[in-house]
GROMACS .gro file of C-alpha atoms in nm:
model
  296
    1MET     CA    1  16.157   5.171   0.536
    2THR     CA    2  15.996   5.327   0.842
    3MET     CA    3  15.967   4.974   0.984
    4ASN     CA    4  16.264   4.782   1.122
    5VAL     CA    5  16.228   4.420   1.006
    6VAL     CA    6  16.425   4.187   1.232
    7VAL     CA    7  16.507   3.824   1.150
    8PHE     CA    8  16.594   3.579   1.427
    9GLN     CA    9  16.779   3.271   1.307
   10LEU     CA   10  16.715   2.958   1.516
   11ASN     CA   11  16.966   2.679   1.581
   12GLY     CA   12  17.203   2.797   1.307
   13SER     CA   13  16.960   2.707   1.026
   14ASP     CA   14  16.876   2.947   0.741
   15ASP     CA   15  16.551   2.752   0.700
   16ASP     CA   16  16.438   2.819   1.056
   17LEU     CA   17  16.375   3.192   1.086
   18ILE     CA   18  16.139   3.406   1.293
   19THR     CA   19  16.058   3.755   1.161
   20GLY     CA   20  15.918   4.053   1.348
   21ALA     CA   21  15.881   4.421   1.269
   22ALA     CA   22  15.852   4.745   1.469
   23PRO     CA   23  15.883   5.118   1.397
   24ALA     CA   24  16.238   5.192   1.296
   25GLN     CA   25  16.269   5.500   1.516
   26ALA     CA   26  16.154   5.320   1.832
   27LEU     CA   27  16.441   5.285   2.077
   28ASP     CA   28  16.328   4.926   2.150
   29SER     CA   29  16.235   4.818   1.800
   30VAL     CA   30  16.438   4.495   1.819
   31ARG     CA   31  16.273   4.403   2.149
   32GLN     CA   32  15.929   4.475   1.998
   33ALA     CA   33  16.013   4.259   1.697
   34TRP     CA   34  16.121   3.973   1.927
   35ARG     CA   35  15.790   3.984   2.114
   36GLN     CA   36  15.601   3.984   1.782
   37GLY     CA   37  15.798   3.685   1.660
   38GLN     CA   38  15.733   3.497   1.984
   39ARG     CA   39  15.357   3.542   1.932
   40GLU     CA   40  15.388   3.321   1.627
   41GLN     CA   41  15.599   3.046   1.784
   42GLN     CA   42  15.684   2.946   2.139
   43ILE     CA   43  16.065   2.967   2.136
   44GLN     CA   44  16.338   3.032   2.385
   45SER     CA   45  16.602   3.304   2.347
   46SER     CA   46  16.869   3.037   2.377
   47ASP     CA   47  16.752   2.895   2.042
   48VAL     CA   48  16.854   3.216   1.861
   49THR     CA   49  17.192   3.198   1.692
   50ARG     CA   50  17.184   3.518   1.485
   51VAL     CA   51  16.984   3.841   1.486
   52HIS     CA   52  16.974   4.050   1.166
   53SER     CA   53  16.789   4.381   1.143
   54ILE     CA   54  16.731   4.638   0.875
   55TRP     CA   55  16.842   4.919   1.110
   56GLN     CA   56  17.133   4.933   1.353
   57PRO     CA   57  17.005   4.867   1.708
   58SER     CA   58  16.982   5.164   1.943
   59ARG     CA   59  17.191   5.163   2.261
   60LEU     CA   60  16.886   5.037   2.448
   61ASP     CA   61  16.842   4.750   2.203
   62GLN     CA   62  17.213   4.674   2.215
   63VAL     CA   63  17.176   4.611   2.587
   64PHE     CA   64  16.865   4.397   2.519
   65LEU     CA   65  17.054   4.191   2.259
   66ALA     CA   66  17.355   4.139   2.489
   67GLU     CA   67  17.133   4.027   2.780
   68THR     CA   68  16.880   3.819   2.586
   69PHE     CA   69  17.098   3.658   2.315
   70PRO     CA   70  17.452   3.658   2.461
   71GLU     CA   71  17.574   3.384   2.227
   72ALA     CA   72  17.410   3.510   1.906
   73GLY     CA   73  17.568   3.713   1.628
   74HIS     CA   74  17.419   4.056   1.549
   75THR     CA   75  17.417   4.218   1.203
   76TYR     CA   76  17.229   4.503   1.036
   77LEU     CA   77  17.193   4.673   0.699
   78PHE     CA   78  17.180   5.047   0.769
   79GLU     CA   79  17.334   5.265   1.036
   80ARG     CA   80  17.099   5.436   1.278
   81PRO     CA   81  17.119   5.817   1.238
   82GLU     CA   82  17.219   6.030   1.533
   83GLY     CA   83  16.948   6.259   1.664
   84ASP     CA   84  16.582   6.269   1.562
   85ASP     CA   85  16.615   6.361   1.194
   86TRP     CA   86  16.578   6.043   0.989
   87THR     CA   87  16.506   6.211   0.654
   88ASP     CA   88  16.839   6.141   0.485
   89ALA     CA   89  16.878   5.796   0.637
   90LEU     CA   90  16.535   5.684   0.522
   91GLU     CA   91  16.584   5.815   0.171
   92HIS     CA   92  16.920   5.637   0.140
   93ALA     CA   93  16.768   5.311   0.265
   94ARG     CA   94  16.475   5.335   0.023
   95ARG     CA   95  16.712   5.377  -0.275
   96VAL     CA   96  16.930   5.087  -0.172
   97MET     CA   97  16.643   4.854  -0.095
   98ALA     CA   98  16.469   4.936  -0.423
   99GLU     CA   99  16.778   4.822  -0.609
  100ALA     CA  100  16.877   4.522  -0.399
  101GLU     CA  101  16.736   4.176  -0.346
  102GLY     CA  102  16.711   4.263   0.024
  103VAL     CA  103  16.361   4.399  -0.049
  104ASP     CA  104  16.249   4.039  -0.029
  105LEU     CA  105  16.325   4.048   0.344
  106ARG     CA  106  16.065   4.317   0.398
  107GLU     CA  107  15.807   4.131   0.189
  108ARG     CA  108  15.867   3.813   0.387
  109GLY     CA  109  15.822   4.011   0.709
  110GLN     CA  110  15.475   4.120   0.592
  111GLU     CA  111  15.362   3.771   0.482
  112THR     CA  112  15.222   3.673   0.823
  113ILE     CA  113  15.012   3.989   0.845
  114VAL     CA  114  14.882   3.944   0.490
  115ARG     CA  115  14.783   3.582   0.554
  116ALA     CA  116  14.614   3.667   0.883
  117GLU     CA  117  14.418   3.952   0.723
  118ARG     CA  118  14.305   3.725   0.442
  119ASP     CA  119  14.234   3.399   0.628
  120GLY     CA  120  14.193   3.496   0.993
  121GLU     CA  121  13.893   3.543   1.220
  122TRP     CA  122  13.838   3.844   1.443
  123LEU     CA  123  13.927   3.774   1.809
  124PRO     CA  124  13.986   3.983   2.121
  125VAL     CA  125  14.356   3.981   2.219
  126LEU     CA  126  14.488   4.068   2.566
  127HIS     CA  127  14.793   4.284   2.629
  128SER     CA  128  14.959   4.454   2.926
  129THR     CA  129  15.087   4.811   2.953
  130SER     CA  130  15.434   4.665   3.002
  131ALA     CA  131  15.410   4.522   2.651
  132PRO     CA  132  15.227   4.797   2.458
  133LEU     CA  133  15.100   4.777   2.103
  134PRO     CA  134  15.176   5.135   1.994
  135PHE     CA  135  14.968   5.150   1.674
  136SER     CA  136  14.688   4.909   1.769
  137ALA     CA  137  14.346   4.985   1.908
  138SER     CA  138  14.267   4.868   2.261
  139LEU     CA  139  14.023   4.916   2.547
  140PRO     CA  140  14.099   4.893   2.922
  141LEU     CA  141  13.994   4.591   3.128
  142VAL     CA  142  14.196   4.706   3.430
  143GLU     CA  143  14.287   5.070   3.371
  144GLY     CA  144  14.660   5.120   3.336
  145LYS     CA  145  14.736   4.748   3.367
  146LEU     CA  146  14.545   4.516   3.133
  147TYR     CA  147  14.384   4.587   2.796
  148VAL     CA  148  14.200   4.407   2.518
  149GLY     CA  149  14.276   4.472   2.154
  150PHE     CA  150  14.134   4.317   1.840
  151ALA     CA  151  14.305   4.118   1.567
  152LYS     CA  152  14.242   3.884   1.280
  153VAL     CA  153  14.402   3.560   1.395
  154ALA     CA  154  14.497   3.267   1.173
  155THR     CA  155  14.714   2.958   1.189
  156MET     CA  156  14.997   2.979   0.939
  157PRO     CA  157  15.100   2.687   0.714
  158ASN     CA  158  15.392   2.621   0.948
  159GLY     CA  159  15.153   2.582   1.243
  160ARG     CA  160  15.233   2.919   1.404
  161VAL     CA  161  14.967   3.173   1.498
  162GLY     CA  162  14.968   3.498   1.299
  163MET     CA  163  14.783   3.819   1.379
  164SER     CA  164  14.682   4.135   1.198
  165HIS     CA  165  14.582   4.391   1.463
  166LEU     CA  166  14.306   4.646   1.429
  167THR     CA  167  14.495   4.977   1.404
  168ARG     CA  168  14.414   5.272   1.623
  169SER     CA  169  14.341   5.493   1.319
  170ARG     CA  170  14.097   5.241   1.170
  171PHE     CA  171  13.926   5.200   1.509
  172GLU     CA  172  13.887   5.577   1.556
  173ALA     CA  173  13.734   5.609   1.209
  174MET     CA  174  13.464   5.350   1.287
  175SER     CA  175  13.109   5.454   1.356
  176GLU     CA  176  12.937   5.316   1.665
  177GLU     CA  177  12.731   5.086   1.446
  178GLU     CA  178  13.043   4.952   1.271
  179PHE     CA  179  13.216   4.881   1.603
  180LEU     CA  180  12.911   4.708   1.749
  181GLU     CA  181  12.901   4.487   1.443
  182LEU     CA  182  13.271   4.403   1.485
  183ALA     CA  183  13.220   4.342   1.858
  184GLY     CA  184  12.947   4.093   1.784
  185GLU     CA  185  13.171   3.913   1.536
  186PHE     CA  186  13.473   3.876   1.763
  187SER     CA  187  13.250   3.771   2.058
  188ASP     CA  188  13.079   3.504   1.845
  189ASN     CA  189  13.415   3.378   1.718
  190LEU     CA  190  13.559   3.362   2.072
  191LEU     CA  191  13.259   3.169   2.204
  192ARG     CA  192  13.291   2.909   1.931
  193GLY     CA  193  13.456   2.609   2.095
  194LEU     CA  194  13.491   2.779   2.435
  195THR     CA  195  13.430   2.534   2.720
  196PHE     CA  196  13.466   2.520   3.101
  197LYS     CA  197  13.632   2.226   3.271
  198VAL     CA  198  13.572   2.183   3.642
  199PHE     CA  199  13.805   2.012   3.896
  200PRO     CA  200  13.644   1.970   4.240
  201ASP     CA  201  13.848   1.897   4.551
  202GLU     CA  202  13.691   1.852   4.895
  203GLU     CA  203  13.992   1.998   5.076
  204LEU     CA  204  14.110   2.276   4.840
  205GLY     CA  205  13.784   2.370   4.673
  206THR     CA  206  13.678   2.375   4.309
  207MET     CA  207  13.895   2.502   4.028
  208ALA     CA  208  13.781   2.568   3.673
  209THR     CA  209  13.968   2.619   3.349
  210ILE     CA  210  13.850   2.761   3.021
  211GLU     CA  211  13.964   2.598   2.702
  212ARG     CA  212  13.910   2.685   2.339
  213ASP     CA  213  13.959   2.505   2.010
  214GLY     CA  214  14.210   2.768   1.903
  215PRO     CA  215  14.400   3.059   2.057
  216CYS     CA  216  14.290   3.336   2.297
  217ALA     CA  217  14.095   3.135   2.556
  218GLY     CA  218  14.206   3.388   2.820
  219SER     CA  219  14.018   3.662   2.639
  220ALA     CA  220  13.697   3.514   2.782
  221ILE     CA  221  13.742   3.754   3.077
  222MET     CA  222  13.619   4.040   2.857
  223LEU     CA  223  13.279   3.877   2.790
  224ASP     CA  224  12.985   4.043   2.964
  225ASP     CA  225  12.872   3.726   3.145
  226PHE     CA  226  13.218   3.601   3.237
  227HIS     CA  227  13.177   3.656   3.613
  228GLU     CA  228  12.830   3.502   3.625
  229LYS     CA  229  12.933   3.189   3.438
  230ALA     CA  230  13.267   3.147   3.617
  231ALA     CA  231  13.106   3.197   3.964
  232SER     CA  232  12.848   2.931   3.887
  233GLN     CA  233  13.122   2.682   3.799
  234VAL     CA  234  13.322   2.721   4.124
  235GLY     CA  235  13.034   2.806   4.357
  236GLU     CA  236  13.174   3.138   4.486
  237ASP     CA  237  13.106   3.502   4.398
  238ARG     CA  238  13.455   3.645   4.460
  239LEU     CA  239  13.697   3.484   4.219
  240ILE     CA  240  14.070   3.453   4.170
  241VAL     CA  241  14.146   3.437   3.801
  242GLY     CA  242  14.492   3.343   3.680
  243LEU     CA  243  14.595   3.437   3.328
  244VAL     CA  244  14.897   3.206   3.299
  245SER     CA  245  14.914   3.285   2.927
  246PRO     CA  246  14.670   3.423   2.669
  247ASP     CA  247  14.556   3.066   2.610
  248HIS     CA  248  14.551   2.933   2.970
  249ILE     CA  249  14.312   3.061   3.236
  250PHE     CA  250  14.248   2.920   3.583
  251ILE     CA  251  13.957   3.019   3.813
  252ALA     CA  252  13.879   2.949   4.180
  253GLY     CA  253  13.705   3.105   4.476
  254ALA     CA  254  13.911   3.384   4.631
  255GLY     CA  255  13.891   3.216   4.971
  256SER     CA  256  13.970   2.863   4.855
  257GLY     CA  257  14.292   2.667   4.883
  258ARG     CA  258  14.315   2.675   4.505
  259ALA     CA  259  14.384   3.048   4.508
  260LYS     CA  260  14.741   2.996   4.635
  261GLN     CA  261  14.806   2.737   4.364
  262ILE     CA  262  14.683   2.968   4.091
  263ARG     CA  263  14.896   3.255   4.220
  264GLU     CA  264  15.204   3.034   4.208
  265ALA     CA  265  15.121   2.924   3.852
  266VAL     CA  266  15.097   3.288   3.743
  267LEU     CA  267  15.416   3.404   3.915
  268THR     CA  268  15.620   3.115   3.771
  269SER     CA  269  15.458   3.109   3.425
  270PRO     CA  270  15.714   3.033   3.150
  271ASP     CA  271  15.515   3.224   2.889
  272THR     CA  272  15.725   3.494   2.720
  273GLY     CA  273  15.573   3.483   2.372
  274SER     CA  274  15.289   3.730   2.401
  275ASP     CA  275  15.213   4.094   2.473
  276MET     CA  276  15.031   3.995   2.792
  277VAL     CA  277  15.238   3.950   3.107
  278PRO     CA  278  15.088   3.663   3.314
  279CYS     CA  279  14.874   3.814   3.590
  280LEU     CA  280  14.635   3.742   3.876
  281LEU     CA  281  14.292   3.905   3.888
  282LEU     CA  282  14.030   3.947   4.160
  283VAL     CA  283  13.688   3.936   3.993
  284ASP     CA  284  13.346   3.991   4.145
  285ALA     CA  285  13.008   4.129   4.043
  286ASP     CA  286  13.144   4.487   4.062
  287GLY     CA  287  13.432   4.430   3.821
  288MET     CA  288  13.795   4.314   3.822
  289ASP     CA  289  14.126   4.430   3.964
  290MET     CA  290  14.483   4.308   3.913
  291ILE     CA  291  14.645   4.190   4.236
  292ALA     CA  292  14.968   4.037   4.104
  293GLU     CA  293  15.176   4.019   3.792
  294ARG     CA  294  15.464   3.784   3.707
  295PRO     CA  295  15.802   3.956   3.762
  296ARG     CA  296  15.967   4.060   3.436
   0.00000   0.00000   0.00000
């Protein structure tokens, strides 16, 4: 019961539900659960007609609910304790859930993770510091701004994408040899089906996109030879790279007319279903830096 499972009902249908989970004691656990649910399905907050959580939302989450789902009903099972001592509240919830059919809710909330762990392939997954994954392992791509984590990723029977993230504790327990083996696996998986498409324009310059037969095409930026390959496609060394979503990446020369178009695509991106905030990168042979991020 240390996790707050949150169910988002869509369009008033009990058969159309999105489930997310976050640490119960987190002040923004409902917000975290919403982001997790959006990773599985591209939905709008206006589609949500009811939000039901195991634990009463904090004051911070109450503001989030009122602003994000102004027309939706809000319900919960257990009251949030005052202060930092959750001992009695957790014990009460465990007893009640052990005796009630509501335990099925928690099991359903774990189904996506179980399926991803069983059927998924390891892939690198991008996330921003503004959308942190508190218990997941990650490494910096742009220190303090953009990170890459690791997850088993699978398509669920309903067509949504499910993930089971590599935890920080599991990562820290790995030997160097074990991590290098994992790194080789997720790199090979990412490269499978990864292709460049090039769009030349005499006036604006060349733009390239990277596509993948599956999710996480944007994670190509973490590959060792990303700059070399991308530069060869657009014919310039200094690159503007737009991560419009984790699955959509646009590349052009930093001095080309395409750069302005890519910036606009990033700043107006409609993507809200991932832990990565759309961003604009400057990439050259010396590394990468973030020069813009979509307003939140």
